[in-house]
Every structure is written in structure tokens, then in C-alpha cells.
Amino acid sequence: MRNRFFNGLHTIIPCLVLMMAGWISNSHAQTKYLLPLGNSITQGKYNKQDPLPGEHGYRQFLYDKIHDDYSIDFVGTRGTAPYNGYFHAGSRIHQFLPDSTYDVQAMLDGLADKPDYVLLHLGTNDMGTDKNVGTHTTAGTILNDLQLLLNTLLDYNGGSIEQIFLCKIIPVAPFNEFPGRNAKILDFNSRIDLLYEDLTAARQQRVTLVNMHAPFYSNQFQLYNVDNDPSTDWDDHLHPRYPEGYQEMANVFADYLENYLSVPIRDDFNVSARSLHGYNNWVNDRTNDMFVFNAAPGTGGAVYSNYTADQGWNDLAVWTDSENRNSIS
């Protein structure tokens, strides 16, 4: 799985690292394009019904969270702008393969703006069939279908898709009422790890595994509508509750995207002109002999490290604190 860890540099010239949840200058950032790809969960279905006008499942919540900060637009031939995507209710993985019912390659060919990123949550409908989960190396299995689809996306347009966020899919709720289906989902999700491990190092760098299963397993009765009220037909075991469940999906995707998109800013400790001073609310507070976050000099704030009077750091590359996605080491 893609991991980004920044450790203290115990060298002659240690560095200050600022993890930014955004581009250095959004006003000048190049627009990037994201494709949400999947089935009725990506569509935003809930209570066994299609989303109402103005509702777009996780796509709406995610777009509203990340669009301005990262200059990301959604693409795809389904959905209403700006919450586009490519999804089909009831679809299975193999149906998105080339020359199949929902050929994703043909869909991509028709897009003016090709995606830089793909969010892939697919496989729920496969779990309800008698098709074996199998392995990614065994033809005719669900995992092999997923590998073929992943390879299609990785190879598309000469490898122009920068990053694919591949989900371990959400469970069926309540978990204990569907033991067979959920066991199959757990098997499928665990074998996604094996699929990933068999990718070349270069391809692994372009795939991020997203654990969408864990939060939905832990919060089944908050994130699904499973009230079992016999007077309604709203009991939905497959789709997240609206809006809570889809907001959670958006939050999970946003966390993974922000982790991937975070930009490191380095400042040499032995340079007197501090590049971080005045940048994104970082302040070189000479009065109190410290670096602070989101505060004017002398007013306090989140303290990160002391420096000497000549602006040389006396805590060389020792991690002290972090705030949101901003950290110093």
C-alpha cells in the first residue's frame, strides 16, 4: 500500500519538512481529473432507490471537500456535472473490461479530459454470484477479473493515469445476518493484497489500496439503513445510508487523496532566511524563540521547535509536533 512517511534527517544539514494538504499555489495549479468508477454505490443509491435529483452519493461530498483545495474536476459519462463518474447499477467487474457491456476503455476514449486519478469501488455484485473469488492468476475468477480491469486502467493511454485508488469493498449489513456473503467479501478484500503484492514496483507506485471496509464494519447501524421496519421497504443491506454513509465514503477517499497529494516543503536548518516564515500561516516567532503555526509573532500558537538567536536550530531534525497535515521533522 502506498505509504508516505517523512523521518528526521540526522545529517549535517537537517531539514524542516512541511506536509501541505494542497498545492503550493492553488491559483496557479494545473487542473487534475478524477474518475469515480463503480456500481450503484458509486451512483449513490440508497433505500433500494436511485438517488433523488440533487443527490450524488459520495461523489458530491468528495467533490465539495477537495475541488477547491486541489483543483480537481470529476470526469465520466454518467452523473450530473460537476459530480461526474462512470457507474452502472448492478454491474460486475468483468463488465467494465474491453469489449464488454460497460467497456471502460471505450468510455475513456470518448472523454476530452482523461483522468489522472481513478477511484475504484467495485465487486459488491460479484459477491452475490456463485463465481469463485479465486486468485488473480486464475482465469475466470473474480480476482482475475479485477486484475484484468486494473491492468486495463494502468496501461490505458500509455500509462497516463497517475494513481488508482483501489478499494477493499464495504460489507453487507448487518454483518452477522449475512455470514456467507461477508465471508466472501473478506476473502475478496484479503486477496486484493496478494494482487497488489504481485504488481511490479513501478505499478505498485501507481496503486493505492483503500480500506473502505473497516469503517463500515465498525459502524454498521450508523452508516447503513437497516432498521428492519416492516412498515417500510427501506431496509437496504448493500448501500450506505444517505447522507451519513456516503459522507463517510467521501471522508475516507479524501484522507487517501490528501495523503497522496500532500506536497513536501523543505527548509535547510542552516539557512538564515527561513522559507517557511509567512508561508501558509507558519510564523518565525523570534520574540519567543520558536516556530509557531497559525499565529502572529508573540501571540502563542502550536509550538514546533526552538531555534537560537542566530536562527540556527538547536533541536536538529528532532520531531516535535504536528497539526492537521502539517508536520515538522
mmCIF file of C-alpha atoms in Angstrom:
data_model
loop_
_atom_site.group_PDB
_atom_site.id
_atom_site.type_symbol
_atom_site.label_atom_id
_atom_site.label_comp_id
_atom_site.label_asym_id
_atom_site.label_seq_id
_atom_site.Cartn_x
_atom_site.Cartn_y
_atom_site.Cartn_z
ATOM 1 C CA MET A 1 0.000 0.000 0.000
ATOM 2 C CA ARG A 2 1.246 3.464 -0.736
ATOM 3 C CA ASN A 3 2.767 4.995 2.396
ATOM 4 C CA ARG A 4 4.312 8.422 2.878
ATOM 5 C CA PHE A 5 6.474 8.817 5.971
ATOM 6 C CA PHE A 6 8.904 11.708 6.488
ATOM 7 C CA ASN A 7 11.551 10.965 9.118
ATOM 8 C CA GLY A 8 14.012 13.324 10.770
ATOM 9 C CA LEU A 9 17.210 13.744 8.769
ATOM 10 C CA HIS A 10 20.151 13.155 11.108
ATOM 11 C CA THR A 11 22.735 14.613 8.754
ATOM 12 C CA ILE A 12 25.000 17.640 8.849
ATOM 13 C CA ILE A 13 22.246 19.738 7.288
ATOM 14 C CA PRO A 14 18.890 18.508 8.624
ATOM 15 C CA CYS A 15 15.709 19.757 7.051
ATOM 16 C CA LEU A 16 12.367 21.113 8.065
ATOM 17 C CA VAL A 17 9.537 19.329 6.276
ATOM 18 C CA LEU A 18 6.103 20.810 5.931
ATOM 19 C CA MET A 19 3.387 18.457 4.713
ATOM 20 C CA MET A 20 0.826 20.548 2.899
ATOM 21 C CA ALA A 21 -2.686 19.263 2.193
ATOM 22 C CA GLY A 22 -2.756 21.127 -1.081
ATOM 23 C CA TRP A 23 -0.681 22.591 -3.869
ATOM 24 C CA ILE A 24 1.814 25.354 -3.185
ATOM 25 C CA SER A 25 -0.376 27.817 -5.046
ATOM 26 C CA ASN A 26 -3.845 26.650 -5.922
ATOM 27 C CA SER A 27 -4.466 29.725 -8.017
ATOM 28 C CA HIS A 28 -1.778 28.534 -10.415
ATOM 29 C CA ALA A 29 -2.322 24.793 -10.027
ATOM 30 C CA GLN A 30 -2.965 22.704 -13.088
ATOM 31 C CA THR A 31 -6.424 21.148 -13.104
ATOM 32 C CA LYS A 32 -6.346 17.418 -12.460
ATOM 33 C CA TYR A 33 -9.121 14.991 -13.395
ATOM 34 C CA LEU A 34 -10.613 12.224 -11.292
ATOM 35 C CA LEU A 35 -12.848 9.333 -12.381
ATOM 36 C CA PRO A 36 -15.155 7.687 -9.801
ATOM 37 C CA LEU A 37 -15.717 4.169 -11.180
ATOM 38 C CA GLY A 38 -18.123 1.571 -9.839
ATOM 39 C CA ASN A 39 -21.683 0.323 -9.475
ATOM 40 C CA SER A 40 -24.806 1.644 -7.736
ATOM 41 C CA ILE A 41 -22.742 2.537 -4.665
ATOM 42 C CA THR A 42 -20.741 4.959 -6.789
ATOM 43 C CA GLN A 43 -24.052 6.104 -8.269
ATOM 44 C CA GLY A 44 -25.308 6.916 -4.771
ATOM 45 C CA LYS A 45 -28.289 4.582 -4.490
ATOM 46 C CA TYR A 46 -29.869 4.180 -1.039
ATOM 47 C CA ASN A 47 -33.058 2.751 0.470
ATOM 48 C CA LYS A 48 -33.209 0.475 -2.604
ATOM 49 C CA GLN A 49 -33.867 3.545 -4.751
ATOM 50 C CA ASP A 50 -31.892 5.702 -7.145
ATOM 51 C CA PRO A 51 -30.668 8.957 -5.618
ATOM 52 C CA LEU A 52 -33.108 11.840 -5.790
ATOM 53 C CA PRO A 53 -32.422 14.884 -8.002
ATOM 54 C CA GLY A 54 -29.610 16.862 -6.421
ATOM 55 C CA GLU A 55 -28.163 13.807 -4.655
ATOM 56 C CA HIS A 56 -24.960 12.245 -5.953
ATOM 57 C CA GLY A 57 -23.764 9.855 -3.254
ATOM 58 C CA TYR A 58 -20.160 10.139 -2.119
ATOM 59 C CA ARG A 59 -19.219 11.943 -5.331
ATOM 60 C CA GLN A 60 -20.930 15.144 -4.240
ATOM 61 C CA PHE A 61 -19.454 15.172 -0.740
ATOM 62 C CA LEU A 62 -15.984 14.309 -2.020
ATOM 63 C CA TYR A 63 -16.011 16.895 -4.795
ATOM 64 C CA ASP A 64 -17.114 19.590 -2.375
ATOM 65 C CA LYS A 65 -14.282 18.615 0.009
ATOM 66 C CA ILE A 66 -11.386 18.525 -2.443
ATOM 67 C CA HIS A 67 -12.213 20.578 -5.533
ATOM 68 C CA ASP A 68 -11.091 23.993 -4.336
ATOM 69 C CA ASP A 69 -8.035 22.844 -2.389
ATOM 70 C CA TYR A 70 -6.643 20.610 -5.120
ATOM 71 C CA SER A 71 -8.116 21.954 -8.358
ATOM 72 C CA ILE A 72 -9.621 18.552 -9.188
ATOM 73 C CA ASP A 73 -12.533 18.077 -11.589
ATOM 74 C CA PHE A 74 -14.521 14.854 -11.898
ATOM 75 C CA VAL A 75 -14.891 13.137 -15.277
ATOM 76 C CA GLY A 76 -17.006 10.314 -16.660
ATOM 77 C CA THR A 77 -20.042 9.886 -18.893
ATOM 78 C CA ARG A 78 -22.529 9.304 -16.078
ATOM 79 C CA GLY A 79 -23.904 11.635 -13.434
ATOM 80 C CA THR A 80 -24.524 15.362 -13.447
ATOM 81 C CA ALA A 81 -21.664 17.869 -13.631
ATOM 82 C CA PRO A 82 -19.648 18.621 -11.644
ATOM 83 C CA TYR A 83 -20.216 15.241 -9.955
ATOM 84 C CA ASN A 84 -19.465 13.068 -12.970
ATOM 85 C CA GLY A 85 -18.328 9.462 -12.859
ATOM 86 C CA TYR A 86 -18.775 6.141 -14.614
ATOM 87 C CA PHE A 87 -21.104 3.724 -12.846
ATOM 88 C CA HIS A 88 -23.836 1.234 -13.619
ATOM 89 C CA ALA A 89 -26.269 -0.229 -11.104
ATOM 90 C CA GLY A 90 -25.970 -3.999 -10.743
ATOM 91 C CA SER A 91 -22.676 -4.096 -12.627
ATOM 92 C CA ARG A 92 -19.934 -6.648 -12.065
ATOM 93 C CA ILE A 93 -16.210 -6.271 -12.538
ATOM 94 C CA HIS A 94 -15.873 -8.151 -15.828
ATOM 95 C CA GLN A 95 -18.491 -5.919 -17.465
ATOM 96 C CA PHE A 96 -16.026 -2.996 -17.476
ATOM 97 C CA LEU A 97 -13.359 -4.924 -19.374
ATOM 98 C CA PRO A 98 -12.608 -4.070 -23.022
ATOM 99 C CA ASP A 99 -15.309 -5.255 -25.442
ATOM 100 C CA SER A 100 -17.704 -5.918 -22.547
ATOM 101 C CA THR A 101 -21.034 -4.305 -21.688
ATOM 102 C CA TYR A 102 -19.614 -1.214 -19.969
ATOM 103 C CA ASP A 103 -16.201 -1.159 -21.658
ATOM 104 C CA VAL A 104 -14.274 1.398 -19.586
ATOM 105 C CA GLN A 105 -11.595 1.754 -22.240
ATOM 106 C CA ALA A 106 -14.140 2.836 -24.840
ATOM 107 C CA MET A 107 -15.650 5.263 -22.341
ATOM 108 C CA LEU A 108 -12.235 6.775 -21.623
ATOM 109 C CA ASP A 109 -11.541 7.137 -25.337
ATOM 110 C CA GLY A 110 -14.570 9.415 -25.593
ATOM 111 C CA LEU A 111 -13.512 11.782 -22.813
ATOM 112 C CA ALA A 112 -11.971 15.106 -23.736
ATOM 113 C CA ASP A 113 -10.233 15.237 -20.349
ATOM 114 C CA LYS A 114 -8.586 11.953 -19.416
ATOM 115 C CA PRO A 115 -8.435 11.074 -15.711
ATOM 116 C CA ASP A 116 -5.264 11.485 -13.707
ATOM 117 C CA TYR A 117 -6.813 9.563 -10.806
ATOM 118 C CA VAL A 118 -9.367 6.747 -10.593
ATOM 119 C CA LEU A 119 -11.432 5.760 -7.549
ATOM 120 C CA LEU A 120 -12.432 2.106 -7.925
ATOM 121 C CA HIS A 121 -15.028 0.545 -5.599
ATOM 122 C CA LEU A 122 -16.331 -2.489 -7.449
ATOM 123 C CA GLY A 123 -17.144 -6.108 -6.655
ATOM 124 C CA THR A 124 -20.247 -5.949 -4.443
ATOM 125 C CA ASN A 125 -22.490 -7.504 -7.076
ATOM 126 C CA ASP A 126 -19.911 -10.208 -7.819
ATOM 127 C CA MET A 127 -20.188 -11.304 -4.192
ATOM 128 C CA GLY A 128 -23.815 -12.330 -4.729
ATOM 129 C CA THR A 129 -22.982 -14.784 -7.516
ATOM 130 C CA ASP A 130 -21.641 -18.339 -7.454
ATOM 131 C CA LYS A 131 -18.454 -17.205 -9.197
ATOM 132 C CA ASN A 132 -15.352 -18.050 -7.189
ATOM 133 C CA VAL A 133 -13.250 -15.296 -5.672
ATOM 134 C CA GLY A 134 -10.217 -17.351 -6.673
ATOM 135 C CA THR A 135 -6.849 -15.732 -7.255
ATOM 136 C CA HIS A 136 -5.692 -13.006 -9.597
ATOM 137 C CA THR A 137 -3.715 -15.611 -11.559
ATOM 138 C CA THR A 138 -6.647 -17.996 -12.121
ATOM 139 C CA ALA A 139 -8.708 -17.209 -15.218
ATOM 140 C CA GLY A 140 -12.455 -16.992 -14.782
ATOM 141 C CA THR A 141 -12.358 -15.858 -11.146
ATOM 142 C CA ILE A 142 -13.460 -12.577 -9.608
ATOM 143 C CA LEU A 143 -9.896 -11.658 -8.620
ATOM 144 C CA ASN A 144 -8.663 -12.338 -12.126
ATOM 145 C CA ASP A 145 -11.391 -10.047 -13.461
ATOM 146 C CA LEU A 146 -10.174 -7.348 -11.067
ATOM 147 C CA GLN A 147 -6.579 -7.773 -12.170
ATOM 148 C CA LEU A 148 -7.590 -7.507 -15.830
ATOM 149 C CA LEU A 149 -9.528 -4.320 -15.092
ATOM 150 C CA LEU A 150 -6.672 -2.871 -13.062
ATOM 151 C CA ASN A 151 -4.220 -3.636 -15.863
ATOM 152 C CA THR A 152 -6.572 -2.038 -18.379
ATOM 153 C CA LEU A 153 -6.533 1.169 -16.353
ATOM 154 C CA LEU A 154 -2.791 1.087 -15.683
ATOM 155 C CA ASP A 155 -1.998 0.532 -19.368
ATOM 156 C CA TYR A 156 -4.529 2.999 -20.749
ATOM 157 C CA ASN A 157 -3.178 5.777 -22.959
ATOM 158 C CA GLY A 158 0.425 4.768 -22.387
ATOM 159 C CA GLY A 159 0.033 4.741 -18.620
ATOM 160 C CA SER A 160 -1.326 8.277 -18.332
ATOM 161 C CA ILE A 161 -3.465 7.516 -15.266
ATOM 162 C CA GLU A 162 -1.229 8.644 -12.432
ATOM 163 C CA GLN A 163 -2.870 6.905 -9.476
ATOM 164 C CA ILE A 164 -5.624 4.327 -8.974
ATOM 165 C CA PHE A 165 -7.288 4.158 -5.562
ATOM 166 C CA LEU A 166 -8.418 0.538 -5.330
ATOM 167 C CA CYS A 167 -10.957 -0.190 -2.605
ATOM 168 C CA LYS A 168 -11.456 -3.093 -0.307
ATOM 169 C CA ILE A 169 -15.226 -3.076 -0.619
ATOM 170 C CA ILE A 170 -17.756 -2.371 2.119
ATOM 171 C CA PRO A 171 -19.589 -5.250 3.876
ATOM 172 C CA VAL A 172 -23.234 -6.251 3.728
ATOM 173 C CA ALA A 173 -25.114 -5.140 6.846
ATOM 174 C CA PRO A 174 -25.926 -6.250 9.444
ATOM 175 C CA PHE A 175 -22.737 -8.263 9.283
ATOM 176 C CA ASN A 176 -23.955 -11.251 11.302
ATOM 177 C CA GLU A 177 -27.117 -11.669 9.231
ATOM 178 C CA PHE A 178 -25.155 -12.353 6.040
ATOM 179 C CA PRO A 179 -22.265 -14.573 7.162
ATOM 180 C CA GLY A 180 -21.723 -16.262 3.801
ATOM 181 C CA ARG A 181 -21.715 -13.077 1.747
ATOM 182 C CA ASN A 182 -19.491 -11.260 4.222
ATOM 183 C CA ALA A 183 -17.037 -14.147 4.402
ATOM 184 C CA LYS A 184 -16.738 -13.921 0.632
ATOM 185 C CA ILE A 185 -16.190 -10.164 0.864
ATOM 186 C CA LEU A 186 -13.444 -10.645 3.457
ATOM 187 C CA ASP A 187 -11.803 -13.258 1.242
ATOM 188 C CA PHE A 188 -12.010 -10.935 -1.755
ATOM 189 C CA ASN A 189 -10.563 -7.995 0.182
ATOM 190 C CA SER A 190 -7.682 -10.028 1.604
ATOM 191 C CA ARG A 191 -6.759 -11.352 -1.832
ATOM 192 C CA ILE A 192 -6.581 -7.798 -3.162
ATOM 193 C CA ASP A 193 -3.425 -7.527 -1.045
ATOM 194 C CA LEU A 194 -1.939 -10.513 -2.899
ATOM 195 C CA LEU A 195 -2.871 -8.983 -6.236
ATOM 196 C CA TYR A 196 -1.130 -5.773 -5.216
ATOM 197 C CA GLU A 197 1.982 -7.571 -3.976
ATOM 198 C CA ASP A 198 2.370 -9.277 -7.355
ATOM 199 C CA LEU A 199 2.466 -5.973 -9.220
ATOM 200 C CA THR A 200 5.831 -4.696 -10.342
ATOM 201 C CA ALA A 201 7.355 -1.989 -8.164
ATOM 202 C CA ALA A 202 6.592 0.606 -10.825
ATOM 203 C CA ARG A 203 2.926 -0.388 -10.957
ATOM 204 C CA GLN A 204 2.651 -0.534 -7.179
ATOM 205 C CA GLN A 205 3.671 3.115 -7.106
ATOM 206 C CA ARG A 206 0.566 3.898 -9.145
ATOM 207 C CA VAL A 207 -1.903 1.972 -6.969
ATOM 208 C CA THR A 208 -3.154 2.942 -3.517
ATOM 209 C CA LEU A 209 -5.185 0.374 -1.576
ATOM 210 C CA VAL A 210 -8.128 1.966 0.219
ATOM 211 C CA ASN A 211 -9.628 0.182 3.216
ATOM 212 C CA MET A 212 -13.263 1.180 2.797
ATOM 213 C CA HIS A 213 -14.414 -1.968 4.605
ATOM 214 C CA ALA A 214 -13.178 -1.140 8.114
ATOM 215 C CA PRO A 215 -15.236 1.979 8.928
ATOM 216 C CA PHE A 216 -18.423 0.436 7.557
ATOM 217 C CA TYR A 217 -17.911 -2.767 9.512
ATOM 218 C CA SER A 218 -17.333 -0.802 12.709
ATOM 219 C CA ASN A 219 -20.354 1.481 12.274
ATOM 220 C CA GLN A 220 -22.954 -0.660 10.527
ATOM 221 C CA PHE A 221 -26.035 0.785 12.193
ATOM 222 C CA GLN A 222 -24.917 4.369 11.644
ATOM 223 C CA LEU A 223 -23.775 4.021 8.036
ATOM 224 C CA TYR A 224 -26.498 1.715 6.646
ATOM 225 C CA ASN A 225 -30.278 1.949 6.796
ATOM 226 C CA VAL A 226 -31.007 -1.392 8.450
ATOM 227 C CA ASP A 227 -33.825 -0.533 10.836
ATOM 228 C CA ASN A 228 -35.809 -3.635 9.764
ATOM 229 C CA ASP A 229 -39.045 -1.673 9.977
ATOM 230 C CA PRO A 230 -41.723 -3.945 8.399
ATOM 231 C CA SER A 231 -43.867 -0.917 7.517
ATOM 232 C CA THR A 232 -41.276 0.348 5.013
ATOM 233 C CA ASP A 233 -39.295 -1.096 2.154
ATOM 234 C CA TRP A 234 -36.268 0.995 3.037
ATOM 235 C CA ASP A 235 -34.163 -1.692 4.680
ATOM 236 C CA ASP A 236 -31.041 -1.645 2.484
ATOM 237 C CA HIS A 237 -28.212 -4.052 3.288
ATOM 238 C CA LEU A 238 -25.941 -3.155 0.369
ATOM 239 C CA HIS A 239 -25.862 0.619 0.044
ATOM 240 C CA PRO A 240 -24.686 3.239 2.521
ATOM 241 C CA ARG A 241 -27.234 5.364 4.333
ATOM 242 C CA TYR A 242 -27.799 8.825 2.894
ATOM 243 C CA PRO A 243 -26.210 11.124 3.826
ATOM 244 C CA GLU A 244 -24.161 9.608 6.670
ATOM 245 C CA GLY A 245 -22.796 6.579 4.837
ATOM 246 C CA TYR A 246 -21.865 8.449 1.697
ATOM 247 C CA GLN A 247 -20.283 11.224 3.726
ATOM 248 C CA GLU A 248 -18.109 8.573 5.362
ATOM 249 C CA MET A 249 -17.056 7.207 1.969
ATOM 250 C CA ALA A 250 -16.136 10.738 0.913
ATOM 251 C CA ASN A 251 -14.137 11.258 4.105
ATOM 252 C CA VAL A 252 -12.183 8.044 3.575
ATOM 253 C CA PHE A 253 -11.416 8.858 -0.055
ATOM 254 C CA ALA A 254 -10.455 12.415 0.897
ATOM 255 C CA ASP A 255 -7.984 11.148 3.502
ATOM 256 C CA TYR A 256 -6.264 8.883 0.982
ATOM 257 C CA LEU A 257 -6.249 11.566 -1.701
ATOM 258 C CA GLU A 258 -4.864 14.202 0.644
ATOM 259 C CA ASN A 259 -2.163 11.827 1.802
ATOM 260 C CA TYR A 260 -1.190 11.159 -1.797
ATOM 261 C CA LEU A 261 -1.351 14.797 -2.883
ATOM 262 C CA SER A 262 0.479 16.308 0.103
ATOM 263 C CA VAL A 263 3.408 18.416 -1.051
ATOM 264 C CA PRO A 264 6.670 18.389 0.946
ATOM 265 C CA ILE A 265 8.327 21.770 1.518
ATOM 266 C CA ARG A 266 11.916 21.606 2.754
ATOM 267 C CA ASP A 267 13.845 24.295 4.581
ATOM 268 C CA ASP A 268 17.550 23.842 5.391
ATOM 269 C CA PHE A 269 18.200 24.471 9.066
ATOM 270 C CA ASN A 270 21.482 26.246 8.342
ATOM 271 C CA VAL A 271 19.930 28.873 6.070
ATOM 272 C CA SER A 272 19.192 32.133 7.865
ATOM 273 C CA ALA A 273 16.358 33.168 5.525
ATOM 274 C CA ARG A 274 13.533 30.902 6.642
ATOM 275 C CA SER A 275 11.461 29.913 3.617
ATOM 276 C CA LEU A 276 8.532 28.925 5.829
ATOM 277 C CA HIS A 277 8.164 32.300 7.524
ATOM 278 C CA GLY A 278 4.853 33.778 6.434
ATOM 279 C CA TYR A 279 4.018 30.721 4.356
ATOM 280 C CA ASN A 280 0.604 29.115 4.882
ATOM 281 C CA ASN A 281 0.300 30.605 8.391
ATOM 282 C CA TRP A 282 3.726 29.465 9.583
ATOM 283 C CA VAL A 283 5.452 32.186 11.622
ATOM 284 C CA ASN A 284 9.094 32.522 12.651
ATOM 285 C CA ASP A 285 8.464 33.916 16.149
ATOM 286 C CA ARG A 286 11.803 35.470 17.136
ATOM 287 C CA THR A 287 10.306 37.029 20.257
ATOM 288 C CA ASN A 288 9.552 33.681 21.848
ATOM 289 C CA ASP A 289 12.368 31.829 20.101
ATOM 290 C CA MET A 290 10.143 29.271 18.373
ATOM 291 C CA PHE A 291 8.271 28.322 15.237
ATOM 292 C CA VAL A 292 4.505 28.503 15.572
ATOM 293 C CA PHE A 293 1.577 27.603 13.354
ATOM 294 C CA ASN A 294 -1.361 29.896 12.554
ATOM 295 C CA ALA A 295 -0.403 32.645 14.974
ATOM 296 C CA ALA A 296 1.226 36.079 14.847
ATOM 297 C CA PRO A 297 4.638 36.510 16.495
ATOM 298 C CA GLY A 298 4.416 36.685 20.263
ATOM 299 C CA THR A 299 0.793 35.503 20.438
ATOM 300 C CA GLY A 300 1.353 31.815 21.065
ATOM 301 C CA GLY A 301 0.088 29.026 18.821
ATOM 302 C CA ALA A 302 1.208 25.493 18.106
ATOM 303 C CA VAL A 303 4.880 25.272 19.066
ATOM 304 C CA TYR A 304 7.091 23.086 16.920
ATOM 305 C CA SER A 305 10.773 23.743 17.603
ATOM 306 C CA ASN A 306 13.115 26.280 19.168
ATOM 307 C CA TYR A 307 15.958 27.983 17.374
ATOM 308 C CA THR A 308 18.891 30.046 18.610
ATOM 309 C CA ALA A 309 19.291 33.806 18.352
ATOM 310 C CA ASP A 310 21.206 33.499 15.099
ATOM 311 C CA GLN A 311 18.302 31.491 13.656
ATOM 312 C CA GLY A 312 20.234 28.238 13.773
ATOM 313 C CA TRP A 313 18.162 25.310 15.007
ATOM 314 C CA ASN A 314 19.185 23.728 18.296
ATOM 315 C CA ASP A 315 16.807 20.748 18.015
ATOM 316 C CA LEU A 316 18.392 19.254 14.941
ATOM 317 C CA ALA A 317 15.829 17.243 12.991
ATOM 318 C CA VAL A 318 14.005 16.130 16.117
ATOM 319 C CA TRP A 319 10.283 15.702 15.546
ATOM 320 C CA THR A 320 8.293 17.830 17.997
ATOM 321 C CA ASP A 321 4.684 18.100 16.912
ATOM 322 C CA SER A 322 2.167 18.159 14.085
ATOM 323 C CA GLU A 323 -1.081 19.875 13.272
ATOM 324 C CA ASN A 324 -3.609 18.520 10.773
ATOM 325 C CA ARG A 325 -1.453 17.507 7.794
ATOM 326 C CA ASN A 326 1.351 19.924 8.626
ATOM 327 C CA SER A 327 4.322 18.349 10.364
ATOM 328 C CA ILE A 328 7.884 19.170 11.237
ATOM 329 C CA SER A 329 10.760 16.745 11.498
#
